[in-house]
Coordinates of C-alpha atoms in Angstrom, one line a residue:
M11 CA -107.0 -90.9 52.0
T12 CA -106.5 -93.2 55.0
M13 CA -108.1 -92.0 58.2
R14 CA -105.5 -91.2 60.9
V15 CA -106.6 -90.5 64.5
R16 CA -104.6 -90.1 67.7
F17 CA -104.8 -90.2 71.4
A18 CA -102.4 -87.8 73.1
P19 CA -102.4 -88.2 76.9
S20 CA -100.2 -86.2 79.2
P21 CA -98.2 -88.3 81.7
T22 CA -98.9 -86.2 84.7
G23 CA -101.3 -88.8 86.2
Y24 CA -102.8 -92.1 85.6
L25 CA -105.2 -93.0 82.8
H26 CA -108.5 -91.4 83.7
V27 CA -111.8 -92.9 82.5
G28 CA -112.4 -89.7 80.5
G29 CA -109.1 -90.2 78.7
A30 CA -109.8 -93.9 78.2
R31 CA -113.2 -93.0 76.7
T32 CA -111.5 -90.6 74.3
A33 CA -108.9 -93.2 73.3
L34 CA -111.7 -95.8 72.8
F35 CA -113.7 -93.5 70.5
N36 CA -110.6 -92.8 68.4
W37 CA -109.7 -96.5 68.4
L38 CA -113.2 -97.7 67.4
L39 CA -113.3 -95.1 64.6
A40 CA -109.9 -96.2 63.3
R41 CA -110.8 -99.9 63.4
K42 CA -114.2 -99.3 61.8
Q43 CA -112.7 -97.3 59.0
G44 CA -109.6 -99.3 58.5
G45 CA -107.6 -96.3 59.7
V46 CA -104.4 -95.7 61.7
F47 CA -104.4 -95.1 65.5
V48 CA -101.5 -93.0 66.7
L49 CA -100.4 -92.8 70.3
R50 CA -98.6 -89.7 71.3
V51 CA -97.4 -88.9 74.8
E52 CA -97.5 -85.2 75.5
D53 CA -94.6 -85.1 77.9
T54 CA -93.4 -81.5 77.5
D55 CA -94.5 -80.5 81.1
R56 CA -91.1 -81.4 82.5
E57 CA -92.1 -80.7 86.1
R58 CA -95.2 -82.9 86.2
S59 CA -94.4 -85.6 83.6
R60 CA -93.3 -88.9 85.1
P61 CA -92.1 -92.1 83.4
E62 CA -94.3 -94.2 85.8
H63 CA -97.4 -92.3 84.7
T64 CA -96.5 -93.0 81.0
Q65 CA -96.2 -96.7 81.8
A66 CA -99.5 -96.6 83.7
I67 CA -101.2 -95.1 80.7
L68 CA -99.7 -97.7 78.4
D69 CA -100.7 -100.5 80.8
G70 CA -104.2 -99.1 81.1
L71 CA -104.7 -99.0 77.3
G72 CA -103.3 -102.5 77.0
W73 CA -105.6 -103.9 79.7
L74 CA -108.6 -102.4 77.9
G75 CA -107.4 -104.0 74.6
I76 CA -106.7 -100.6 72.9
D77 CA -103.6 -101.2 70.7
W78 CA -101.9 -98.6 68.6
D79 CA -100.5 -98.7 65.1
V80 CA -97.9 -95.9 65.5
G81 CA -96.1 -94.8 68.7
P82 CA -95.9 -94.1 71.4
I83 CA -94.4 -90.9 70.0
L84 CA -92.9 -88.6 72.7
Q85 CA -93.9 -84.9 72.1
S86 CA -90.6 -83.8 73.7
E87 CA -88.8 -85.3 70.7
G88 CA -90.4 -82.7 68.4
V89 CA -89.4 -79.6 70.3
E90 CA -86.9 -78.4 67.6
R91 CA -89.7 -78.7 65.0
H92 CA -92.1 -76.8 67.3
R93 CA -89.5 -74.1 67.7
S94 CA -88.9 -73.9 64.0
D95 CA -92.6 -73.5 63.3
A96 CA -92.8 -70.7 65.9
L97 CA -89.8 -68.9 64.4
R98 CA -91.3 -69.2 60.9
L99 CA -94.4 -67.5 62.0
L100 CA -92.2 -64.8 63.6
E101 CA -90.3 -64.3 60.3
E102 CA -93.5 -64.1 58.3
G103 CA -94.9 -61.4 60.6
K104 CA -97.7 -63.7 61.9
A105 CA -96.2 -63.6 65.4
Y106 CA -94.2 -61.1 67.4
R107 CA -91.7 -61.0 70.2
D108 CA -93.0 -60.1 73.6
F109 CA -90.2 -58.6 75.8
S110 CA -92.6 -57.4 78.4
D111 CA -92.6 -58.5 82.1
P112 CA -95.6 -60.8 82.5
A113 CA -96.5 -59.5 86.0
A114 CA -96.3 -55.9 84.9
V115 CA -98.5 -56.7 81.8
R116 CA -101.1 -58.4 84.0
A117 CA -101.2 -55.5 86.4
E118 CA -101.7 -53.0 83.5
A119 CA -104.3 -55.2 81.8
E120 CA -106.2 -55.4 85.1
E121 CA -106.1 -51.6 85.5
R122 CA -107.2 -51.0 81.9
K123 CA -109.7 -53.9 82.0
M124 CA -108.4 -55.6 78.9
H125 CA -106.7 -58.9 78.1
P126 CA -103.0 -59.1 78.9
S127 CA -102.2 -60.1 75.3
R128 CA -103.7 -56.9 74.1
V129 CA -101.3 -54.9 76.3
A130 CA -98.4 -57.1 75.1
R131 CA -99.4 -56.4 71.5
E132 CA -99.5 -52.7 72.0
K133 CA -96.0 -52.7 73.5
A134 CA -94.7 -54.9 70.7
D135 CA -96.3 -52.7 68.0
A136 CA -94.9 -49.6 69.6
M137 CA -91.4 -50.9 69.2
S138 CA -89.5 -50.3 66.0
V139 CA -88.2 -53.2 63.8
D140 CA -84.6 -52.2 64.5
E141 CA -85.2 -52.0 68.3
D142 CA -87.0 -55.3 68.3
A143 CA -84.1 -57.0 66.4
A144 CA -81.5 -55.3 68.6
R145 CA -83.0 -56.5 71.8
A146 CA -83.3 -60.0 70.5
A147 CA -79.6 -59.9 69.3
A148 CA -78.6 -58.6 72.7
G149 CA -80.1 -61.6 74.4
D150 CA -83.1 -60.0 76.0
V151 CA -85.6 -62.6 77.1
F152 CA -88.8 -62.7 75.0
A153 CA -91.7 -64.9 74.4
V154 CA -93.2 -65.4 71.0
R155 CA -96.9 -64.6 70.6
F156 CA -99.1 -65.5 67.7
R157 CA -100.8 -62.4 66.2
V158 CA -104.5 -63.3 66.0
P159 CA -106.0 -61.8 62.8
D160 CA -109.2 -59.7 62.8
G161 CA -112.5 -61.4 61.8
E162 CA -114.1 -64.7 62.7
T163 CA -112.8 -68.3 62.9
R164 CA -115.2 -71.0 61.7
F165 CA -114.8 -74.7 61.5
T166 CA -117.2 -77.7 61.2
D167 CA -117.3 -80.1 64.2
I168 CA -118.7 -83.5 63.4
V169 CA -120.5 -83.6 66.7
H170 CA -121.6 -79.9 67.1
G171 CA -121.9 -78.8 63.5
E172 CA -120.6 -75.4 62.4
V173 CA -118.8 -73.5 65.2
R174 CA -117.9 -69.8 65.1
F175 CA -115.6 -67.8 67.3
G176 CA -115.1 -64.0 67.1
N177 CA -111.4 -63.4 66.9
D178 CA -111.8 -60.5 69.3
D179 CA -112.4 -63.1 71.9
I180 CA -109.2 -65.0 71.2
D181 CA -106.1 -63.7 72.8
D182 CA -102.7 -63.5 71.1
L183 CA -101.5 -66.8 72.5
V184 CA -97.9 -67.4 73.5
I185 CA -96.5 -70.1 71.2
L186 CA -92.9 -70.0 72.5
R187 CA -91.9 -69.3 76.1
G188 CA -89.1 -67.1 77.2
D189 CA -86.9 -70.2 77.7
G190 CA -87.5 -71.3 74.1
T191 CA -89.9 -74.2 74.9
P192 CA -93.1 -74.5 72.9
I193 CA -96.6 -74.0 74.2
Y194 CA -99.4 -76.7 74.0
N195 CA -101.4 -75.2 71.1
L196 CA -98.5 -74.9 68.7
A197 CA -97.0 -78.2 69.7
V198 CA -100.3 -80.0 69.1
V199 CA -100.8 -78.5 65.7
S200 CA -97.2 -79.2 64.7
D201 CA -97.4 -82.8 65.9
D202 CA -100.7 -83.6 64.4
A203 CA -99.5 -82.3 61.0
E204 CA -96.3 -84.3 61.3
S205 CA -98.3 -87.5 62.0
Q206 CA -100.7 -86.6 59.2
I207 CA -103.7 -86.8 61.5
T208 CA -106.9 -86.5 59.6
H209 CA -109.4 -86.5 62.5
V210 CA -109.0 -85.0 65.9
I211 CA -111.5 -86.6 68.3
R212 CA -111.3 -85.3 71.9
G213 CA -113.3 -84.0 74.8
A214 CA -115.6 -81.0 74.6
D215 CA -113.3 -79.2 77.2
H216 CA -110.9 -78.8 74.3
L217 CA -113.4 -76.9 72.1
S218 CA -112.2 -73.5 73.2
N219 CA -108.6 -74.4 72.1
T220 CA -109.8 -75.4 68.6
P221 CA -110.1 -71.9 67.0
K222 CA -106.6 -71.1 68.2
Q223 CA -105.3 -74.3 66.6
V224 CA -107.3 -73.7 63.4
L225 CA -105.7 -70.3 63.1
L226 CA -102.3 -71.8 63.6
Y227 CA -103.0 -74.5 60.9
R228 CA -103.9 -71.7 58.5
A229 CA -101.0 -69.5 59.4
L230 CA -98.6 -72.4 58.9
G231 CA -100.2 -73.5 55.7
L232 CA -100.9 -77.0 57.1
P233 CA -104.0 -79.1 56.2
E234 CA -106.7 -78.9 58.8
P235 CA -108.0 -82.1 60.3
V236 CA -111.7 -82.8 60.9
F237 CA -112.6 -82.0 64.5
G238 CA -115.1 -83.8 66.8
H239 CA -115.6 -82.9 70.4
V240 CA -117.3 -85.6 72.5
P241 CA -119.4 -84.8 75.5
L242 CA -117.8 -84.5 79.0
I243 CA -118.5 -87.2 81.6
H244 CA -120.4 -86.2 84.7
G245 CA -121.3 -87.9 87.9
T246 CA -124.9 -88.8 88.8
D247 CA -125.1 -85.5 90.5
G248 CA -124.6 -83.6 87.2
K249 CA -121.2 -82.3 88.1
R250 CA -118.0 -83.1 86.2
L251 CA -116.6 -86.5 87.1
S252 CA -113.9 -86.3 89.8
K253 CA -112.5 -88.3 92.7
R254 CA -115.4 -87.3 94.9
H255 CA -117.6 -89.6 92.7
G256 CA -115.3 -92.6 93.5
A257 CA -112.7 -94.3 91.3
T258 CA -111.7 -92.3 88.2
A259 CA -108.5 -94.1 87.2
V260 CA -108.8 -97.2 84.9
G261 CA -106.4 -99.1 87.2
E262 CA -108.7 -98.7 90.1
Y263 CA -111.5 -100.5 88.3
E264 CA -109.2 -103.3 87.4
G265 CA -108.4 -103.6 91.1
Q266 CA -112.1 -103.7 92.0
G267 CA -112.7 -106.7 89.8
I268 CA -114.2 -105.0 86.8
L269 CA -113.5 -106.8 83.5
P270 CA -111.8 -104.9 80.7
E271 CA -114.5 -105.8 78.2
A272 CA -117.2 -104.6 80.6
L273 CA -115.4 -101.2 81.1
V274 CA -115.0 -100.9 77.4
N275 CA -118.7 -101.6 76.8
F276 CA -119.6 -99.1 79.5
L277 CA -117.3 -96.3 78.2
A278 CA -118.5 -96.8 74.6
L279 CA -122.0 -96.0 75.8
L280 CA -121.0 -92.8 77.5
G281 CA -122.0 -90.3 75.0
W282 CA -122.7 -92.7 72.1
S283 CA -125.5 -94.9 71.1
P284 CA -125.6 -97.9 68.7
G285 CA -129.0 -96.7 67.4
D286 CA -130.9 -99.6 68.9
D287 CA -131.7 -100.9 72.4
R288 CA -128.5 -103.0 72.8
E289 CA -126.5 -102.4 76.0
I290 CA -124.4 -105.5 76.3
M291 CA -121.9 -105.4 73.5
E292 CA -118.7 -107.2 72.7
L293 CA -115.7 -105.4 71.1
E294 CA -116.5 -106.6 67.6
E295 CA -120.0 -105.4 67.9
L296 CA -118.8 -102.0 69.1
I297 CA -116.5 -101.7 66.1
A298 CA -119.1 -102.7 63.6
A299 CA -121.7 -100.2 65.1
F300 CA -119.5 -97.2 65.9
S301 CA -119.9 -93.9 64.0
M302 CA -119.3 -90.3 65.1
E303 CA -122.8 -89.4 63.7
R304 CA -124.3 -91.2 66.8
V305 CA -122.1 -89.3 69.3
L306 CA -124.3 -87.2 71.5
K307 CA -123.9 -83.5 72.4
K308 CA -125.1 -83.6 75.9
S309 CA -122.9 -84.7 78.8
A310 CA -122.7 -88.4 79.6
V311 CA -123.4 -89.7 83.1
F312 CA -121.0 -92.1 84.8
D313 CA -123.3 -94.5 86.7
T314 CA -121.2 -96.9 88.7
E315 CA -124.2 -99.1 89.4
K316 CA -124.7 -99.6 85.6
L317 CA -121.0 -100.4 85.2
V318 CA -121.3 -103.1 87.8
W319 CA -124.5 -104.5 86.3
L320 CA -122.8 -104.6 82.8
N321 CA -119.8 -106.3 84.4
G322 CA -122.0 -109.0 85.9
K323 CA -123.5 -109.7 82.4
H324 CA -120.0 -109.9 80.9
L325 CA -118.8 -112.1 83.7
A326 CA -121.7 -114.5 83.3
K327 CA -120.8 -114.9 79.6
K328 CA -117.1 -115.6 80.1
P329 CA -116.0 -119.2 79.6
T330 CA -115.6 -121.1 82.8
Q331 CA -111.9 -121.9 82.3
E332 CA -111.1 -118.2 81.9
L333 CA -112.8 -117.5 85.2
V334 CA -111.1 -120.4 86.9
D335 CA -107.7 -118.9 85.9
T336 CA -108.8 -115.5 87.1
L337 CA -110.1 -116.8 90.4
R338 CA -107.1 -118.9 91.0
A339 CA -104.8 -115.9 90.5
R340 CA -106.8 -114.0 93.0
L341 CA -106.8 -116.7 95.7
V342 CA -103.4 -118.5 95.2
N343 CA -101.7 -116.2 97.7
D344 CA -104.4 -116.5 100.3
S345 CA -102.8 -118.3 103.2
G346 CA -106.1 -119.8 104.3
A347 CA -107.0 -121.3 101.0
D348 CA -107.0 -125.0 100.3
A349 CA -104.1 -125.3 97.9
V350 CA -105.1 -128.8 96.8
R351 CA -108.5 -127.8 95.7
L352 CA -107.3 -124.6 94.0
Q353 CA -105.2 -126.8 91.7
D354 CA -108.0 -129.3 91.0
P355 CA -109.3 -128.2 87.6
D356 CA -112.6 -130.1 87.7
W357 CA -113.5 -128.9 91.3
M358 CA -112.6 -125.3 90.4
S359 CA -114.7 -125.5 87.3
S360 CA -117.7 -126.7 89.4
L361 CA -117.1 -123.9 91.9
V362 CA -117.1 -121.2 89.2
D363 CA -120.2 -122.6 87.6
L364 CA -121.9 -122.6 91.0
I365 CA -121.0 -119.0 92.0
K366 CA -120.6 -116.9 88.8
S367 CA -124.3 -116.1 88.4
R368 CA -124.2 -114.6 91.9
S369 CA -121.1 -112.5 91.1
R370 CA -121.1 -109.1 89.4
T371 CA -117.3 -108.5 89.7
V372 CA -114.2 -110.6 90.0
E373 CA -114.0 -109.4 93.6
D374 CA -117.5 -110.8 94.1
L375 CA -116.4 -114.0 92.5
A376 CA -113.5 -114.3 94.9
D377 CA -115.6 -113.4 97.9
N378 CA -118.3 -115.9 96.9
A379 CA -115.6 -118.6 96.6
M380 CA -114.2 -118.0 100.1
P381 CA -116.6 -120.4 102.0
F382 CA -115.5 -123.2 99.6
V383 CA -111.8 -122.7 99.4
R384 CA -110.9 -121.5 103.0
E385 CA -109.8 -124.2 105.4
D386 CA -111.4 -122.3 108.3
L387 CA -114.8 -120.7 108.0
V388 CA -115.5 -117.1 108.9
Y389 CA -118.9 -116.9 110.4
E390 CA -121.1 -113.8 109.8
D391 CA -122.4 -112.4 113.1
K392 CA -125.8 -111.8 111.5
A393 CA -126.1 -115.4 110.3
V394 CA -125.1 -116.9 113.7
G395 CA -127.4 -114.5 115.5
K396 CA -130.4 -115.3 113.4
H397 CA -130.1 -119.0 112.8
W398 CA -128.2 -120.3 115.8
A399 CA -128.1 -117.9 118.7
R400 CA -131.8 -117.2 118.9
D401 CA -132.5 -120.9 119.8
P402 CA -129.2 -122.8 120.2
E403 CA -130.9 -126.0 121.5
T404 CA -133.2 -126.3 118.5
A405 CA -130.5 -125.4 116.0
L406 CA -128.2 -128.0 117.6
M407 CA -131.0 -130.7 117.5
R408 CA -131.7 -130.1 113.8
L409 CA -128.0 -130.2 112.8
E410 CA -127.6 -133.4 114.8
A411 CA -130.6 -134.9 112.8
V412 CA -129.0 -133.7 109.6
T413 CA -125.7 -135.4 110.5
V414 CA -127.5 -138.7 111.1
F415 CA -129.2 -138.4 107.7
L416 CA -126.0 -137.4 105.8
A417 CA -123.9 -140.2 107.2
D418 CA -125.6 -142.7 105.0
A419 CA -127.1 -140.5 102.3
E420 CA -126.5 -140.9 98.5
W421 CA -124.3 -137.8 97.7
T422 CA -126.3 -136.4 94.8
E423 CA -128.3 -133.2 94.7
S424 CA -131.6 -134.9 94.1
A425 CA -131.1 -137.5 96.8
L426 CA -129.9 -134.9 99.3
E427 CA -132.8 -132.6 98.6
E428 CA -135.4 -135.4 98.8
G429 CA -133.9 -136.7 102.1
L430 CA -133.5 -133.4 103.8
R431 CA -137.1 -132.3 102.9
A432 CA -138.5 -135.5 104.1
M433 CA -136.5 -135.2 107.4
A434 CA -137.9 -131.6 107.9
E435 CA -141.4 -133.0 107.4
R436 CA -140.8 -135.7 110.0
L437 CA -139.6 -132.9 112.4
G438 CA -142.8 -131.0 111.7
V439 CA -141.1 -127.9 110.3
G440 CA -140.6 -126.3 106.9
A441 CA -137.5 -127.2 105.0
G442 CA -136.1 -123.7 105.6
K443 CA -135.9 -124.4 109.3
V444 CA -133.4 -127.1 108.6
I445 CA -131.7 -125.5 105.6
H446 CA -130.9 -122.1 107.2
P447 CA -128.9 -123.5 110.2
L448 CA -127.2 -126.0 107.9
R449 CA -126.2 -123.1 105.5
V450 CA -124.5 -121.3 108.4
A451 CA -122.6 -124.5 109.3
L452 CA -121.5 -125.1 105.7
T453 CA -120.7 -121.6 104.6
G454 CA -120.8 -119.3 107.6
R455 CA -123.1 -117.0 105.7
M456 CA -126.7 -115.8 105.5
S457 CA -126.9 -116.6 101.8
S458 CA -125.2 -119.0 99.4
P459 CA -125.9 -121.0 96.3
G460 CA -128.5 -123.8 96.7
I461 CA -127.7 -125.8 99.8
F462 CA -127.9 -129.2 97.9
E463 CA -125.4 -127.9 95.4
V464 CA -123.2 -126.7 98.2
L465 CA -123.2 -130.1 99.9
V466 CA -122.2 -131.8 96.6
L467 CA -119.4 -129.3 95.9
L468 CA -117.9 -129.5 99.4
G469 CA -118.1 -133.3 99.4
K470 CA -119.3 -135.6 102.2
A471 CA -116.3 -135.6 104.5
H472 CA -115.8 -131.9 104.3
S473 CA -119.5 -131.2 104.8
L474 CA -119.8 -133.5 107.9
R475 CA -116.6 -131.9 109.4
R476 CA -118.1 -128.4 109.0
I477 CA -121.3 -129.4 110.6
E478 CA -119.4 -130.9 113.5
D479 CA -117.5 -127.6 113.8
G480 CA -120.7 -125.7 113.7
M481 CA -122.3 -127.8 116.4
A482 CA -119.3 -127.2 118.6
R483 CA -119.7 -123.4 118.1
I484 CA -123.4 -123.7 119.0
R485 CA -122.6 -125.5 122.2
A486 CA -120.2 -122.7 123.1
L487 CA -122.9 -120.0 122.7

């Protein structure tokens, strides 16, 4: 039998990293096993579901590279089937009509210290068959509750092993509301059976729903899927991941310059291990290595620092041309950028090669590119204060000496390095005493790539103009 898995998000918000991790595990399993990945949008919450959220979820999955073989199926399109399943359970005596007022039932249950569904069952059982049918025929509003049988519900979870729930701890769940709309647990069972889902892989927060769904599968005579509940994601403080830990939506990480392959790599390692010491893994490696047997039971920790570290590793591996295109897209609308240089493929390739090892995110890459692509430099106060303002006269003297040397210098890294170091020696100072004020003049920053590489990339005319601008600023201090 072909493996069929599904991801079933609710379009009541954007694609959360927890949902993305669940989708990824299902997708990896399907691709590893040659199975089918079904995407179902659970849009039956009419008040909170939004088309823009559905689109954001689809966009997020697409950005991560998670494609689907079937769907997106809208859960709302199956409402008549859900209702039919509920009414079949009612006809077979496996469910009952609940005509009671919910508020009154809750109050009585609180007074008697019992679950509201037990009160509802008592009232339903006290009603004769004829009275029940008459009230329904008269149009009295009723919900339909599933009658949980006595005993124990067991199922095997491929992460947690055999799981048991005493049925006394499971309430008679509502499967059809008073307005005729289906409730989550019934809709999920009906939809998964309709899509012939063989494996339900989802977060451990759904574990408590599983015995209810298992009972519904059995009552409806439907084949039960294999269940696997993956660990929840916590922040570094041990608490369940939420907005207080920072970004939680996939789209936010895209905006922060995280690469999709890095986020996929990171999410795959949240609660799963390849069985060796690999951490930096491409998609093909993840597919080849993935198995549910290596999914952990304990909660996974979302460490943003590790994500950024992984991102830097993936960024460094990307072909230069891909990063050129990415960087150009980030900078093309910057009004201060040198449009001519942005369109020079050779110069942009040289720029990316120079700065990518210093960049951990695409945002870093864009920031590190700024001193090279901006027409007007932005000077860091700290850099000016340390290397110019402490001793303006000396800084000016050294930059003037650099200007004299550069005017006739051979414009190669080796010649520039040899000449500037020799000049520093003639001045009786270490090379850093010359290089640091020069770096501020060329980049406006405390740190940059190697100064000789910077000079070559900027070019002679551009470098000399920046040094002149820098000396003018020093004179104005």
